[in-house]
Amino acid sequence: MNDIIISLQNISAEYDGEKVIDNLNLDIRDHEFVTFLGPSGCGKTTTLRIIGGFVEPVEGDVFFDGERINGLPPFKRNVNTVFQRYALFPHLDVYNNIAFGLKLTKVPEKQIAAKVGAMLKLVNLEGYESRNINQLSGGQQQRVAIARALINEPRVLLLDEPLGALDLKLRKEMQLELKRIQQTLGITFIYVTHDQEEALTMSDRVLVMRNGKIQQNGTPEDIYNEPINAFVADFIGESNIVHGVMLEDYLVEFAGVKFACEDKGFAHLEAVDVVIRPEDFKMVGAEEGMINGKVESITFKGVHFEIIMEGHGLRWMIHSTESREVGENIGLNLTPNDIHVMKKLEEGR
Amino acid sequence: MRTKAAAYPYIAWGMLFIAIPLGLIIYFSFTDSAGALTFDNIIRVGKYSNVVVKSVWLSAVSTVICLALGYPIAYYMSRASAMTSRTLLLLIMLPMWMNFLLRTYGWMSILENSGLINQFFGLLGLGPFHLINTQGAVVLGMVYNYIPFMILPLHSVMLKIGNDVIEAAQDLGASPRHVLTDVVIPLSLPGIKTGVILVFVPSVSTFVISQMLGGGGNQLIGDIIELQFLGNAYNPNLGSAISFVLMLIVLLLMSVTGFIGDDLEENLI
Ligand SMILES: Nc1ncnc2c1ncn2[C@@H]1O[C@H](COP(=O)(O)OP(=O)(O)O)[C@@H](O)[C@H]1O
Ligand SMILES: [Mg+2]
């Protein structure tokens, strides 16, 4: 496996004695678009900073292209970063911000100018060379930050929530543009976000993190369709998560009802989390479903209705293109592959 | 330009404490003791040109030393934890709260031929070295007295340089030396300018330090001015003329070297 460009092995990191990255293992392949996804404070930035050389892990090894790089200072690493708040140089104009990395090398000025021009073109900022940084909008500053980080042609680009400060429309545009840039240049992108939709649309591979640990590592489809536990399921899109008991292989009980399922390999009577996507329920008439109850509220969400039904002492969220009446009695049906049985999360770390 | 009513107190204040004294200095410079218009005073300032040169030179040396010593201290303080930074700030300001004369007397007893330093060298069988009443002692006194005025503006400017900008430079391949020359120094330039002004201006007209640590042979222009007002040479007209010329020289030096310009106001904030 010599196409692994970055490898983190048994990495732990601490701040003031408190562990924030806990025995993390990860291989990233060359040319891959990998995304760290997780709630705020789960250790995404810290992991990026370990790769960039700004945080030294207390345990474990960092490999770059097969070479151990623990202790190597950031300025010697062939990795560049787009920082969370851009961190542009306020005393330099757009041209000199972008040229900064090249000017540190022995590259002749003419070549630098050509390269800066190409970068400005790549990020759609032609003609902005002599603008001041504080004359730029957030989106434009973002583009400068990307161009600046790319000019040294790093093998790996680290991006820490680069679109976090932009409004929704601009964010969508920039997502496509970043993906295009990554494909054009063919370099490895390691991307950090807490936005699940962003992670799913852009990445080749998503790493869902929680409390300094990777919960799941897979393609966007895997992560969405086969979440490994209730945390991932809940984080990736909306879910109904209820307590259940595994009676035997392929049979689970929850909400006081036994359901056929596709899961096996649990202990007899093991307590489990059962996850059901709201769009997977099939609505049927009153008392005709496996779960029955009364509609509590209906909200129109643009493409679908979000129906909250109370039944069997629980609240169920249903997404459907059909509407119902508030107060109406309805039933819900599930097929075995709508039911995802998951091991209970061990609490804390 | 609009003048708001709220600005009147400041205008009055400025008139009272800046414009009127300045007007008086100019008035005295161009009159004799009888009040008649004359250029004699200004012409006589020429006699002291070597003293002026010496004052400017010693203050320039002191300013450079303050900058060289103060810059790393200010940088360290701005990157240190809040606790360390506050402690250092306190230590730097502490001597400022002591009486100026007392501080300078302290240095006299340290530098004297029988002072602390020479006692120490005496134990090693060396010396005594002639330390007091030298130009070096005057420079030392100036640096000691004015270095807080270098460190404080540097510190406040450096606090505003985000760690993220420094990390961005490192990330782009800047070695520690390039982080300093390409990012930290350019971004702290306003603090450097302010510090230089705040140290150089009082140094150039200082008088007690030169008398106490420099002995009779190291009179500075401030001493000459003092003599015209408080000494035997009593001649306020000449004193005003020297002050006026000194002020012009300082302004000229500062604007030629770029320490005051359009951005002065910005630098001082
Ligand atoms: N400089 C720091 N000093 C102390 N604790 C920190 C520091 N940076 C981050 N942390 C803590 O480490 C944990 C992980 O932070 P971070 O990696 O920034 O998370 P994320 O980027 O996923 O939001 C958080 O609990 C955060 O409070
Ligand atoms: Mg973060």
XYZ file of C-alpha atoms in Angstrom, chain B:
269
model
C -14.703 69.439 8.555
C -17.481 69.639 11.094
C -16.798 70.724 14.624
C -19.158 69.221 17.138
C -19.989 70.948 20.401
C -18.595 67.942 22.217
C -15.150 68.789 20.846
C -15.054 72.261 22.487
C -13.534 71.121 25.795
C -10.712 69.453 23.881
C -10.162 72.510 21.767
C -10.038 74.639 24.919
C -7.696 72.159 26.516
C -5.469 72.150 23.460
C -5.369 75.955 23.388
C -4.547 76.219 27.069
C -1.834 73.599 27.291
C -0.408 73.398 23.791
C -1.046 76.439 21.630
C -0.486 79.143 24.275
C 2.792 77.707 25.684
C 4.042 77.151 22.148
C 3.142 80.723 21.248
C 4.990 81.989 24.302
C 8.121 80.004 23.400
C 8.085 81.460 19.908
C 7.445 84.940 21.277
C 10.396 84.728 23.722
C 12.637 83.250 21.028
C 12.310 86.280 18.828
C 12.422 89.029 21.443
C 15.044 90.377 23.800
C 14.635 90.988 27.532
C 13.029 94.339 26.767
C 10.470 92.731 24.437
C 11.908 94.064 21.164
C 12.022 91.872 18.054
C 15.428 90.268 17.517
C 17.106 87.274 15.855
C 20.061 87.325 18.274
C 18.722 84.447 20.334
C 18.282 82.179 17.349
C 21.727 83.077 16.056
C 23.272 82.338 19.453
C 21.845 78.822 19.401
C 24.506 78.055 16.793
C 27.109 78.237 19.582
C 25.628 75.096 21.063
C 25.530 73.087 17.883
C 28.018 70.498 19.157
C 25.922 70.009 22.288
C 22.848 69.542 20.121
C 24.667 66.972 17.997
C 25.826 65.130 21.092
C 22.299 65.124 22.559
C 20.789 63.820 19.357
C 23.521 61.189 19.059
C 23.214 59.902 22.636
C 19.401 59.822 22.406
C 19.585 57.986 19.105
C 21.928 55.417 20.634
C 19.603 55.053 23.643
C 16.574 54.683 21.389
C 18.249 51.956 19.348
C 19.246 50.114 22.522
C 15.707 50.447 23.924
C 14.348 48.994 20.690
C 16.883 46.156 20.593
C 16.198 45.209 24.215
C 12.519 46.035 24.302
C 11.478 44.267 21.098
C 12.225 40.705 22.181
C 10.755 41.378 25.614
C 7.548 42.768 24.105
C 7.334 39.862 21.669
C 7.846 37.311 24.384
C 5.209 39.025 26.533
C 2.680 39.061 23.717
C 3.045 35.302 23.125
C 3.261 34.286 26.783
C 0.311 33.229 28.933
C -1.831 36.020 30.372
C -0.328 35.396 33.817
C 3.314 35.637 32.690
C 2.529 38.612 30.517
C 0.860 40.493 33.377
C 3.719 39.766 35.765
C 6.303 41.014 33.278
C 4.256 44.115 32.554
C 4.139 44.870 36.272
C 7.902 44.387 36.632
C 8.511 46.745 33.725
C 6.214 49.425 35.082
C 7.315 49.090 38.707
C 10.417 51.338 38.415
C 8.228 53.990 36.762
C 6.306 54.381 40.003
C 9.480 55.234 41.892
C 10.710 58.786 42.031
C 12.823 59.623 39.024
C 15.615 61.245 41.079
C 15.754 58.301 43.425
C 16.143 55.892 40.524
C 18.979 57.916 39.086
C 20.696 58.287 42.461
C 20.495 54.516 42.668
C 22.488 54.217 39.467
C 25.033 56.728 40.777
C 25.818 54.587 43.782
C 26.024 51.501 41.596
C 28.376 53.049 39.046
C 30.643 55.075 41.356
C 34.343 54.317 41.581
C 33.621 52.864 45.017
C 30.179 51.666 43.932
C 28.641 48.214 43.807
C 30.075 47.189 40.458
C 33.599 48.247 41.288
C 33.363 46.620 44.721
C 32.497 43.402 42.934
C 35.406 43.758 40.519
C 37.618 44.648 43.469
C 36.887 41.259 44.995
C 38.189 39.683 41.797
C 41.247 41.905 41.952
C 40.149 43.985 38.999
C 39.386 47.641 38.501
C 38.314 50.045 39.620
C 36.768 50.906 36.274
C 35.725 54.402 35.444
C 31.986 54.047 34.900
C 30.289 57.131 36.296
C 30.535 60.470 34.480
C 30.837 58.845 31.055
C 28.649 58.960 27.991
C 27.939 55.284 28.553
C 26.483 56.082 31.960
C 24.222 58.736 30.408
C 22.999 56.278 27.797
C 22.399 53.698 30.514
C 20.349 56.226 32.472
C 18.253 57.105 29.430
C 17.647 53.469 28.512
C 16.714 52.587 32.065
C 14.284 55.480 32.339
C 12.646 55.323 28.966
C 12.563 51.653 27.983
C 9.020 51.151 29.346
C 7.852 53.688 26.770
C 9.305 51.430 24.080
C 7.956 48.174 25.461
C 4.390 49.287 26.168
C 3.410 50.401 22.643
C 5.238 47.418 21.125
C 3.406 45.088 23.450
C 0.002 46.517 22.644
C 0.602 46.283 18.885
C 1.979 42.751 19.128
C -1.019 41.586 21.130
C -3.085 42.310 18.039
C -0.982 40.026 15.832
C -3.005 36.835 15.824
C -1.358 33.491 16.395
C -3.223 32.298 13.321
C -1.293 34.710 11.087
C 2.014 33.507 12.493
C 0.919 29.905 12.024
C -0.143 30.672 8.454
C 3.364 31.954 7.730
C 4.951 28.838 9.246
C 2.527 26.707 7.299
C 3.612 28.373 4.055
C 7.239 27.546 4.747
C 8.512 30.508 6.766
C 11.360 29.637 9.127
C 11.367 31.413 12.515
C 13.626 34.102 11.033
C 11.242 34.740 8.140
C 8.232 34.754 10.443
C 10.000 37.610 12.223
C 11.137 39.590 9.179
C 8.155 38.968 6.904
C 5.257 39.023 9.341
C 5.975 40.104 12.902
C 8.136 43.145 12.173
C 5.926 44.549 9.386
C 2.850 44.098 11.564
C 4.501 45.713 14.587
C 5.821 48.695 12.643
C 3.257 51.092 14.148
C 4.432 50.084 17.636
C 8.069 50.543 16.638
C 7.343 54.056 15.371
C 5.414 55.021 18.479
C 8.070 53.565 20.761
C 10.853 55.394 18.954
C 9.016 58.701 19.260
C 8.175 58.138 22.914
C 11.803 57.313 23.764
C 13.702 59.644 21.465
C 11.782 62.851 22.182
C 12.197 62.887 25.970
C 15.775 61.564 25.673
C 16.890 64.386 23.452
C 15.819 67.051 25.915
C 16.669 65.165 29.083
C 18.732 67.085 31.653
C 18.952 65.577 35.120
C 20.276 62.220 33.929
C 23.194 63.814 32.131
C 24.103 65.921 35.165
C 23.911 63.067 37.625
C 25.451 60.269 35.574
C 27.432 62.244 33.018
C 29.255 64.620 35.326
C 30.174 68.119 34.210
C 31.695 66.995 30.931
C 28.581 65.558 29.389
C 26.225 68.481 29.377
C 23.335 67.916 27.026
C 21.135 70.488 25.372
C 18.497 69.959 28.052
C 21.015 71.056 30.684
C 21.791 74.212 28.715
C 18.096 75.037 28.457
C 17.637 74.446 32.172
C 20.511 76.818 32.932
C 18.754 79.596 31.022
C 15.686 79.331 33.203
C 16.884 78.140 36.596
C 20.642 78.569 36.531
C 23.063 81.463 36.848
C 22.947 82.064 33.110
C 19.344 83.217 33.498
C 18.166 84.090 29.959
C 14.631 82.850 29.148
C 14.833 84.306 25.649
C 17.855 82.220 24.755
C 16.338 79.213 26.544
C 13.171 79.551 24.475
C 15.182 79.910 21.295
C 17.151 76.722 22.012
C 13.914 74.854 22.815
C 12.321 76.112 19.642
C 15.251 75.135 17.444
C 15.521 71.745 19.168
C 11.848 71.156 18.511
C 12.304 71.940 14.823
C 15.314 69.626 14.613
C 13.403 66.776 16.231
C 10.409 67.279 13.954
C 12.671 67.397 10.924
C 14.600 64.271 11.931
C 11.415 62.366 12.652
C 9.714 63.244 9.397
C 12.820 62.647 7.282
C 13.294 59.209 8.836
C 9.575 58.500 8.399
C 8.714 58.170 12.068
C 6.040 60.789 11.773
C 3.845 61.011 8.735
C 0.263 60.554 7.685
C -0.110 57.533 9.875
C 1.046 59.173 13.104
C -2.405 59.293 14.630
C -2.997 55.666 13.764
C 0.324 54.676 15.311
C -0.333 56.373 18.590
C -3.636 54.594 19.151
